[in-house]
Every structure is written in C-alpha cells, then in structure tokens.
C-alpha cells in the first residue's frame, strides 16, 4: 500500500554534482550537434577534479573522470581542453592531468573484450565518472529502438553496482531540416554530417 511504501526508509540520492550528476548512476547528455555537449562535460570534469562548483551546482567532493572518446580526433580534444583550461585561468593543471584520463580505442559497448578492458581500467584508475562520447560511436545497434537501448543498461549496470561509478552518455538529438539525396536526415545521429549546399533546403 502507499502507507507501507511511504514508511520505508529509502536513502537519499547521492550526487557528484548536486541535482545534476548522481553518484553510481547513468545520465544522458542530450542535444543537437554542435551545441557544446562535449565542451560542457569537459568543463564539468575539470571543475569536478578541482572540487569546484559547476555554475550554481555544488560539487560535494573532488572526483575523477575517465573520458572514453570515440567522437573527436586527438587534435580536437587537445584544442577543446586547452581552451577550457585557458578560459578558467586558475586551473591546477598538474592535479587535472593526474586525476583525469582520456582513452580512444574503437570501443564497442556490447563486446566482452571491450568491457573487460573497461573493467581493468576502472580497477587501475578508480574513476568516479565515465563519459562516453558519443553513444552513437560505441553502440552498434539502433539508438532509436527501445529493445536495443536496453542492452546499454545491461552492459553498464554491473559497473555501476560493482564500482559505484557514474556513466554519462553523450547522445545526439535528431538532425532536422537537412536532406541528402532526397532522403530525410532526421533519423541520422552523430556529429559528422557532410552535406553540400544543394542538399540543404
């Protein structure tokens, strides 16, 4: 009954970043291509590493981030991180370098070998948050099919339970208003979309 349920002593949700990133959870960072999802999460990782608040959201304690990058080239990520650090001015770069990690390895979220590699990395580096950029690059099935998407949770939930890590999945909103060769591109995800001027209405 509701009465019995409301009497239960349910622990409150713990947060890495209050009201924004839960501890031992799974979060989607969702938005249109080019809307600074990656930049925002890099900023959040840097602030978390320093234990400093993210805008008005409180960082309860310093946390480490593992960045699983399959979206950007090394030069792009290097440029993004450098610009964010430069913009913050007071970043302790030594602390940042020792407490955050970036890997790029053609990861497949449904591959047992890749998941074993992730397990080894978590044991070695003990991250609190793991950012996957982007889910389109590591998930070989349909991001739009509910049955397929459940397999993401099945793959990641053992890590959440075993290690208390939080996964942040960067996910692209559908592209609207673009056509390529007469085909509606609304159901295509991923940052890279090459269309000539004649393809765009």
Backbone as CSV, one residue per row, in Angstrom:
resi,resn,N_x,N_y,N_z,CA_x,CA_y,CA_z,C_x,C_y,C_z
1,UNK,0.842,-1.197,0.000,0.000,0.000,0.000,0.874,1.242,0.000
2,UNK,0.290,2.381,-0.341,1.021,3.642,-0.286,1.518,3.906,1.132
3,UNK,0.704,3.550,2.137,1.070,3.782,3.530,2.351,3.039,3.878
4,UNK,2.408,1.763,3.506,3.599,0.957,3.779,4.806,1.478,3.000
5,UNK,4.547,1.852,1.758,5.644,2.338,0.921,6.253,3.605,1.491
6,UNK,5.409,4.527,1.938,5.894,5.810,2.455,6.602,5.670,3.799
7,UNK,6.406,4.539,4.471,7.092,4.285,5.741,8.495,3.733,5.523
8,UNK,8.802,3.328,4.303,10.116,2.752,4.021,11.205,3.801,4.173
9,UNK,12.320,3.369,4.723,13.472,4.262,4.882,14.330,4.151,3.622
10,UNK,14.071,5.019,2.659,14.778,4.983,1.381,15.911,6.002,1.425
11,UNK,17.148,5.558,1.230,18.267,6.512,1.286,18.159,7.564,0.192
12,UNK,18.601,8.763,0.514,18.562,9.850,-0.455,19.592,9.609,-1.556
13,UNK,19.335,10.175,-2.706,20.267,10.071,-3.825,21.525,10.874,-3.492
14,UNK,22.685,10.246,-3.688,23.946,10.956,-3.530,24.369,11.508,-4.888
15,UNK,25.026,12.651,-4.873,25.404,13.318,-6.114,26.902,13.610,-6.158
16,UNK,27.486,13.463,-7.362,28.808,14.015,-7.617,28.679,15.528,-7.786
17,UNK,27.661,15.935,-8.555,27.324,17.345,-8.725,25.844,17.476,-8.386
18,UNK,25.542,18.196,-7.314,24.182,18.255,-6.777,23.130,18.554,-7.842
19,UNK,22.113,17.707,-7.892,20.994,17.918,-8.789,21.300,17.725,-10.259
20,UNK,22.531,17.302,-10.563,22.945,17.225,-11.958,23.540,15.865,-12.317
21,UNK,24.542,15.423,-11.572,25.208,14.148,-11.837,25.130,13.281,-10.583
22,UNK,24.287,12.248,-10.585,24.175,11.389,-9.403,25.395,10.479,-9.255
23,UNK,25.639,10.054,-8.047,26.674,9.066,-7.797,26.113,7.684,-8.110
24,UNK,26.915,6.848,-8.757,26.500,5.491,-9.115,25.205,5.519,-9.931
25,UNK,25.236,6.260,-11.036,24.050,6.381,-11.868,24.397,6.390,-13.338
26,UNK,23.382,6.635,-14.143,23.559,6.718,-15.586,22.817,7.949,-16.087
27,UNK,23.527,8.793,-16.837,22.993,10.081,-17.271,23.158,10.210,-18.779
28,UNK,22.149,10.744,-19.444,22.265,11.115,-20.854,22.517,12.613,-20.950
29,UNK,23.565,12.983,-21.665,23.793,14.384,-22.023,23.340,14.506,-23.468
30,UNK,22.183,15.096,-23.667,21.456,15.008,-24.937,21.291,16.385,-25.555
31,UNK,21.568,16.500,-26.846,21.360,17.778,-27.505,21.721,17.733,-28.969
32,UNK,21.415,18.809,-29.646,21.676,18.898,-31.082,23.178,18.923,-31.353
33,UNK,23.583,18.494,-32.543,25.003,18.544,-32.902,25.551,19.967,-32.793
34,UNK,26.753,20.088,-32.256,27.397,21.392,-32.180,26.893,22.300,-31.085
35,UNK,26.145,21.752,-30.097,25.600,22.614,-29.038,26.466,22.570,-27.774
36,UNK,27.728,22.163,-27.912,28.718,22.209,-26.829,28.511,21.148,-25.747
37,UNK,27.944,19.997,-26.128,27.800,18.907,-25.155,29.168,18.448,-24.653
38,UNK,30.078,18.196,-25.594,31.419,17.742,-25.217,32.129,18.799,-24.386
39,UNK,32.066,20.048,-24.811,32.721,21.131,-24.074,32.167,21.249,-22.664
40,UNK,30.854,21.135,-22.542,30.244,21.246,-21.220,30.703,20.123,-20.302
41,UNK,30.726,18.891,-20.821,31.134,17.769,-19.985,32.627,17.844,-19.642
42,UNK,33.451,18.344,-20.569,34.865,18.556,-20.251,35.013,19.600,-19.144
43,UNK,34.247,20.672,-19.262,34.243,21.712,-18.223,33.830,21.124,-16.876
44,UNK,32.773,20.302,-16.898,32.279,19.690,-15.669,33.337,18.759,-15.068
45,UNK,34.032,17.995,-15.927,35.075,17.087,-15.448,36.226,17.849,-14.810
46,UNK,36.607,18.967,-15.418,37.699,19.780,-14.881,37.310,20.386,-13.534
47,UNK,36.094,20.922,-13.447,35.631,21.510,-12.188,35.497,20.437,-11.107
48,UNK,35.020,19.254,-11.504,34.890,18.162,-10.547,36.234,17.714,-10.015
49,UNK,37.217,17.685,-10.885,38.579,17.314,-10.492,39.131,18.284,-9.461
50,UNK,38.754,19.555,-9.580,39.203,20.582,-8.643,38.308,20.688,-7.404
51,UNK,37.137,20.051,-7.468,36.205,20.164,-6.352,35.505,21.500,-6.301
52,UNK,35.418,22.173,-7.460,34.771,23.485,-7.530,33.397,23.368,-8.173
53,UNK,32.466,24.216,-7.733,31.093,24.150,-8.200,30.983,24.371,-9.705
54,UNK,29.985,23.733,-10.304,29.686,23.880,-11.728,28.501,24.842,-11.845
55,UNK,28.805,26.089,-12.177,27.787,27.143,-12.153,27.156,27.171,-10.760
56,UNK,25.830,27.018,-10.650,25.206,27.049,-9.327,25.085,25.658,-8.712
57,UNK,25.628,24.633,-9.365,25.521,23.261,-8.884,26.748,22.903,-8.042
58,UNK,26.501,22.447,-6.831,27.588,22.182,-5.878,28.292,20.867,-6.174
59,UNK,29.608,20.892,-6.203,30.433,19.688,-6.267,30.768,19.299,-4.835
60,UNK,30.272,18.158,-4.402,30.390,17.772,-2.994,31.813,17.398,-2.591
61,UNK,32.543,16.770,-3.492,33.956,16.470,-3.259,34.620,16.263,-4.611
62,UNK,35.933,16.314,-4.641,36.661,16.117,-5.896,36.357,14.733,-6.471
63,UNK,36.244,14.678,-7.791,36.046,13.371,-8.414,36.853,13.254,-9.699
64,UNK,37.155,12.005,-10.052,37.977,11.701,-11.216,37.105,11.249,-12.376
65,UNK,37.507,11.637,-13.571,36.735,11.304,-14.763,37.584,10.499,-15.750
66,UNK,36.992,9.441,-16.256,37.545,8.696,-17.383,36.751,9.104,-18.610
67,UNK,37.438,9.608,-19.632,36.778,10.074,-20.848,37.021,9.055,-21.956
68,UNK,35.966,8.372,-22.362,36.060,7.395,-23.437,35.681,8.094,-24.737
69,UNK,36.687,8.562,-25.447,36.462,9.424,-26.604,36.522,8.641,-27.906
70,UNK,35.387,8.559,-28.569,35.316,7.940,-29.896,34.774,8.931,-30.918
71,UNK,34.574,10.170,-30.499,33.914,11.170,-31.333,34.894,12.166,-31.947
72,UNK,35.928,12.502,-31.206,36.832,13.574,-31.621,38.213,13.023,-31.959
73,UNK,38.894,13.697,-32.839,40.288,13.373,-33.067,41.125,13.949,-31.930
74,UNK,42.355,13.440,-31.799,43.223,13.919,-30.721,43.413,15.427,-30.767
75,UNK,43.596,15.964,-31.972,43.806,17.408,-32.093,42.588,18.181,-31.606
76,UNK,41.396,17.677,-31.920,40.164,18.340,-31.490,40.008,18.336,-29.981
77,UNK,40.255,17.191,-29.353,40.143,17.111,-27.902,41.206,17.971,-27.222
78,UNK,42.417,17.929,-27.765,43.506,18.740,-27.199,43.133,20.218,-27.239
79,UNK,42.554,20.640,-28.355,42.157,22.039,-28.519,41.048,22.411,-27.546
80,UNK,40.052,21.539,-27.407,38.931,21.813,-26.502,39.416,21.953,-25.059
81,UNK,40.221,20.993,-24.611,40.699,21.010,-23.230,41.577,22.233,-22.968
82,UNK,42.468,22.527,-23.912,43.357,23.682,-23.765,42.563,24.980,-23.640
83,UNK,41.540,25.141,-24.471,40.738,26.368,-24.438,39.957,26.496,-23.130
84,UNK,39.416,25.383,-22.640,38.660,25.433,-21.389,39.587,25.798,-20.235
85,UNK,40.754,25.156,-20.177,41.714,25.459,-19.110,42.154,26.918,-19.191
86,UNK,42.445,27.393,-20.397,42.857,28.784,-20.577,41.756,29.743,-20.123
87,UNK,40.505,29.392,-20.433,39.384,30.251,-20.053,39.155,30.301,-18.556
88,UNK,39.509,29.228,-17.852,39.310,29.189,-16.403,40.418,29.902,-15.635
89,UNK,41.579,30.033,-16.233,42.721,30.761,-15.653,43.350,30.091,-14.430
90,UNK,42.536,29.717,-13.444,43.087,29.266,-12.159,43.098,27.750,-12.011
91,UNK,43.122,27.009,-13.112,43.088,25.546,-13.051,44.456,25.010,-12.640
92,UNK,44.445,24.056,-11.713,45.663,23.354,-11.324,45.901,22.235,-12.344
93,UNK,46.701,22.515,-13.361,46.866,21.559,-14.465,47.525,20.266,-14.019
94,UNK,48.376,20.321,-13.027,49.028,19.105,-12.531,47.999,18.171,-11.910
95,UNK,47.101,18.749,-11.115,46.023,17.980,-10.498,45.101,17.409,-11.572
96,UNK,44.812,18.211,-12.573,43.933,17.786,-13.660,44.525,16.616,-14.427
97,UNK,45.793,16.695,-14.761,46.436,15.663,-15.558,46.535,14.344,-14.808
98,UNK,46.722,14.399,-13.512,46.903,13.171,-12.739,45.583,12.515,-12.358
99,UNK,44.487,13.238,-12.438,43.213,12.708,-11.958,42.158,12.509,-13.036
100,UNK,42.455,12.853,-14.274,41.534,12.591,-15.367,42.260,11.802,-16.449
101,UNK,41.518,10.997,-17.191,42.118,10.107,-18.171,41.283,10.098,-19.441
102,UNK,41.944,10.120,-20.589,41.264,10.039,-21.882,41.767,8.812,-22.615
103,UNK,40.861,8.001,-23.127,41.258,6.881,-23.971,40.405,6.875,-25.238
104,UNK,40.974,6.354,-26.288,40.258,6.191,-27.549,40.703,4.868,-28.138
105,UNK,39.774,3.932,-28.295,40.218,2.581,-28.628,39.222,1.771,-29.457
106,UNK,38.410,2.437,-30.274,37.386,1.724,-31.059,36.537,0.842,-30.148
107,UNK,35.987,1.456,-29.134,35.226,0.749,-28.102,33.871,0.299,-28.643
108,UNK,33.450,-0.898,-28.239,32.131,-1.430,-28.574,31.475,-1.849,-27.276
109,UNK,30.394,-1.195,-26.939,29.763,-1.381,-25.639,29.158,-2.774,-25.464
110,UNK,29.007,-3.526,-26.559,28.447,-4.872,-26.489,29.508,-5.958,-26.639
111,UNK,30.766,-5.560,-26.728,31.856,-6.517,-26.910,32.462,-6.904,-25.568
112,UNK,32.528,-8.203,-25.290,33.035,-8.668,-24.000,34.481,-8.242,-23.768
113,UNK,35.297,-8.265,-24.820,36.691,-7.852,-24.694,36.818,-6.388,-24.306
114,UNK,35.989,-5.545,-24.907,35.999,-4.110,-24.576,35.530,-3.875,-23.148
115,UNK,34.514,-4.621,-22.722,34.018,-4.462,-21.355,35.047,-4.948,-20.336
116,UNK,35.792,-5.993,-20.683,36.875,-6.468,-19.803,37.968,-5.394,-19.703
117,UNK,38.296,-4.767,-20.829,39.273,-3.689,-20.829,38.800,-2.538,-19.937
118,UNK,37.518,-2.198,-20.039,36.964,-1.131,-19.212,37.046,-1.502,-17.733
119,UNK,36.757,-2.748,-17.417,36.846,-3.226,-16.037,38.269,-3.067,-15.506
120,UNK,39.249,-3.445,-16.313,40.656,-3.320,-15.905,41.044,-1.859,-15.669
121,UNK,40.575,-0.975,-16.546,40.895,0.448,-16.420,40.262,1.038,-15.164
122,UNK,39.019,0.643,-14.872,38.348,1.137,-13.665,39.101,0.685,-12.418
123,UNK,39.533,-0.566,-12.390,40.283,-1.078,-11.242,41.592,-0.305,-11.073
124,UNK,42.273,-0.036,-12.184,43.576,0.631,-12.124,43.471,2.106,-11.768
125,UNK,42.487,2.803,-12.354,42.447,4.265,-12.225,41.327,4.788,-11.320
126,UNK,40.411,3.939,-10.916,39.308,4.269,-9.989,38.587,5.582,-10.322
127,UNK,38.056,5.734,-11.538,37.291,6.953,-11.842,35.953,6.951,-11.120
128,UNK,35.441,8.139,-10.864,34.101,8.282,-10.290,33.054,8.454,-11.386
129,UNK,33.471,9.066,-12.500,32.566,9.322,-13.619,33.231,8.865,-14.916
130,UNK,32.457,8.225,-15.778,32.951,7.788,-17.081,32.059,8.418,-18.146
131,UNK,32.660,9.238,-18.991,31.926,9.893,-20.077,32.174,9.119,-21.362
132,UNK,31.106,8.731,-22.034,31.215,8.053,-23.325,30.754,9.028,-24.402
133,UNK,31.682,9.398,-25.272,31.421,10.402,-26.310,31.743,9.799,-27.676
134,UNK,30.732,9.498,-28.443,29.325,9.518,-28.130,28.776,8.102,-28.207
135,UNK,27.546,7.939,-27.720,26.946,6.605,-27.709,26.786,6.066,-29.131
136,UNK,26.636,6.962,-30.104,26.496,6.535,-31.500,27.735,5.807,-31.997
137,UNK,28.898,6.133,-31.425,30.167,5.557,-31.890,30.504,4.230,-31.232
138,UNK,29.896,3.931,-30.096,30.262,2.712,-29.361,29.148,1.672,-29.326
139,UNK,27.962,2.041,-29.811,26.802,1.148,-29.752,26.405,0.757,-31.168
140,UNK,26.611,-0.518,-31.547,26.401,-0.923,-32.939,24.944,-1.118,-33.345
141,UNK,24.023,-1.031,-32.395,22.607,-1.222,-32.712,21.907,0.128,-32.821
142,UNK,20.575,0.114,-32.865,19.812,1.339,-33.061,19.629,2.108,-31.754
143,UNK,19.994,3.388,-31.797,19.770,4.261,-30.639,18.300,4.636,-30.498
144,UNK,17.502,4.334,-31.504,16.092,4.739,-31.518,15.164,3.586,-31.145
145,UNK,15.725,2.394,-30.963,14.911,1.217,-30.660,15.018,0.898,-29.172
146,UNK,13.881,0.864,-28.499,13.877,0.675,-27.047,14.506,-0.656,-26.640
147,UNK,14.230,-1.704,-27.392,14.787,-3.025,-27.057,16.306,-3.015,-27.197
148,UNK,16.798,-2.339,-28.224,18.244,-2.248,-28.404,18.889,-1.429,-27.293
149,UNK,18.270,-0.297,-26.969,18.841,0.612,-25.975,18.935,-0.055,-24.599
150,UNK,18.016,-0.970,-24.309,18.077,-1.686,-23.026,19.404,-2.416,-22.857
151,UNK,20.012,-2.801,-23.967,21.280,-3.531,-23.913,22.405,-2.642,-23.401
152,UNK,22.271,-1.322,-23.567,23.248,-0.393,-22.999,23.217,-0.493,-21.477
153,UNK,22.012,-0.465,-20.914,21.858,-0.566,-19.469,22.353,-1.918,-18.963
154,UNK,22.052,-2.977,-19.706,22.503,-4.315,-19.321,24.029,-4.384,-19.274
155,UNK,24.685,-3.732,-20.236,26.150,-3.758,-20.298,26.794,-2.925,-19.199
156,UNK,26.190,-1.779,-18.869,26.831,-0.830,-17.948,26.425,-0.995,-16.483
157,UNK,25.249,-1.536,-16.230,24.764,-1.612,-14.851,25.667,-2.435,-13.921
158,UNK,26.340,-3.513,-14.384,27.256,-4.215,-13.465,28.393,-3.328,-12.958
159,UNK,28.884,-2.415,-13.800,29.955,-1.499,-13.376,29.429,-0.503,-12.348
160,UNK,28.196,-0.059,-12.560,27.590,0.893,-11.621,27.425,0.240,-10.257
161,UNK,26.913,-1.001,-10.247,26.696,-1.704,-8.982,28.014,-2.092,-8.305
162,UNK,28.974,-2.588,-9.089,30.220,-3.111,-8.534,31.158,-2.006,-8.049
163,UNK,31.263,-0.924,-8.824,32.263,0.104,-8.524,31.664,1.436,-8.079
164,UNK,30.357,1.595,-8.198,29.732,2.864,-7.813,30.056,4.007,-8.757
165,UNK,30.430,3.674,-10.015,30.753,4.724,-10.986,29.477,5.279,-11.608
166,UNK,29.594,6.466,-12.147,28.509,7.091,-12.898,28.908,7.158,-14.360
167,UNK,28.007,6.741,-15.246,28.231,6.856,-16.680,27.445,8.039,-17.219
168,UNK,28.108,8.854,-18.036,27.433,9.919,-18.769,27.551,9.589,-20.250
169,UNK,26.417,9.395,-20.894,26.381,9.057,-22.315,26.034,10.303,-23.114
170,UNK,26.963,10.747,-23.944,26.673,11.887,-24.810,25.913,11.371,-26.018
171,UNK,24.759,11.995,-26.255,23.816,11.484,-27.249,23.324,12.630,-28.133
172,UNK,23.272,12.392,-29.429,22.870,13.435,-30.371,21.365,13.440,-30.598
173,UNK,20.786,14.627,-30.544,19.394,14.778,-30.968,19.321,14.586,-32.473
174,UNK,18.153,14.345,-32.963,17.978,14.171,-34.406,18.219,15.471,-35.140
175,UNK,18.786,15.335,-36.300,19.014,16.498,-37.143,17.743,16.788,-37.929
176,UNK,17.298,18.017,-37.898,16.080,18.382,-38.610,16.385,19.419,-39.681
177,UNK,15.639,19.364,-40.731,15.755,20.381,-41.758,16.849,20.112,-42.770
178,UNK,17.461,18.913,-42.726,18.503,18.594,-43.684,18.059,17.422,-44.552
179,UNK,18.427,17.489,-45.811,18.162,16.378,-46.717,19.421,16.094,-47.508
180,UNK,19.627,14.854,-47.805,20.781,14.462,-48.599,20.309,13.472,-49.649
181,UNK,20.433,13.871,-50.916,19.975,12.993,-51.984,18.496,12.695,-51.890
182,UNK,17.702,13.649,-51.403,16.265,13.460,-51.293,15.837,12.700,-50.054
183,UNK,16.803,12.257,-49.240,16.475,11.479,-48.039,16.387,12.382,-46.823
184,UNK,15.332,12.203,-46.043,15.187,12.979,-44.816,16.247,12.510,-43.821
185,UNK,17.036,13.441,-43.291,18.140,13.080,-42.405,17.747,13.138,-40.931
186,UNK,16.462,13.238,-40.634,16.032,13.439,-39.256,16.421,12.278,-38.347
187,UNK,16.520,11.059,-38.895,16.802,9.906,-38.056,18.284,9.549,-38.003
188,UNK,19.144,10.419,-38.544,20.570,10.145,-38.545,21.215,10.823,-37.343
189,UNK,22.034,10.078,-36.605,22.709,10.662,-35.450,24.203,10.675,-35.683
190,UNK,24.915,11.400,-34.820,26.354,11.534,-34.950,26.717,12.955,-35.321
191,UNK,27.901,13.386,-34.914,28.290,14.778,-35.127,28.641,15.090,-36.566
192,UNK,29.152,14.090,-37.284,29.676,14.355,-38.615,28.599,14.120,-39.663
193,UNK,28.170,15.178,-40.311,27.201,15.098,-41.387,27.705,15.963,-42.531
194,UNK,28.074,15.326,-43.630,28.599,16.072,-44.753,27.495,16.257,-45.791
195,UNK,27.109,17.485,-46.002,26.067,17.794,-46.967,26.490,19.017,-47.750
196,UNK,26.297,18.961,-49.038,26.624,20.121,-49.846,25.524,21.153,-49.733
197,UNK,25.804,22.344,-50.219,24.829,23.429,-50.142,23.540,23.032,-50.859
198,UNK,23.655,22.305,-51.937,22.476,21.908,-52.703,21.621,20.883,-51.952
199,UNK,22.190,20.243,-50.925,21.441,19.255,-50.143,20.565,19.890,-49.085
200,UNK,20.850,21.154,-48.743,20.163,21.798,-47.649,19.076,22.719,-48.153
201,UNK,17.869,22.514,-47.683,16.777,23.367,-48.114,16.703,24.623,-47.228
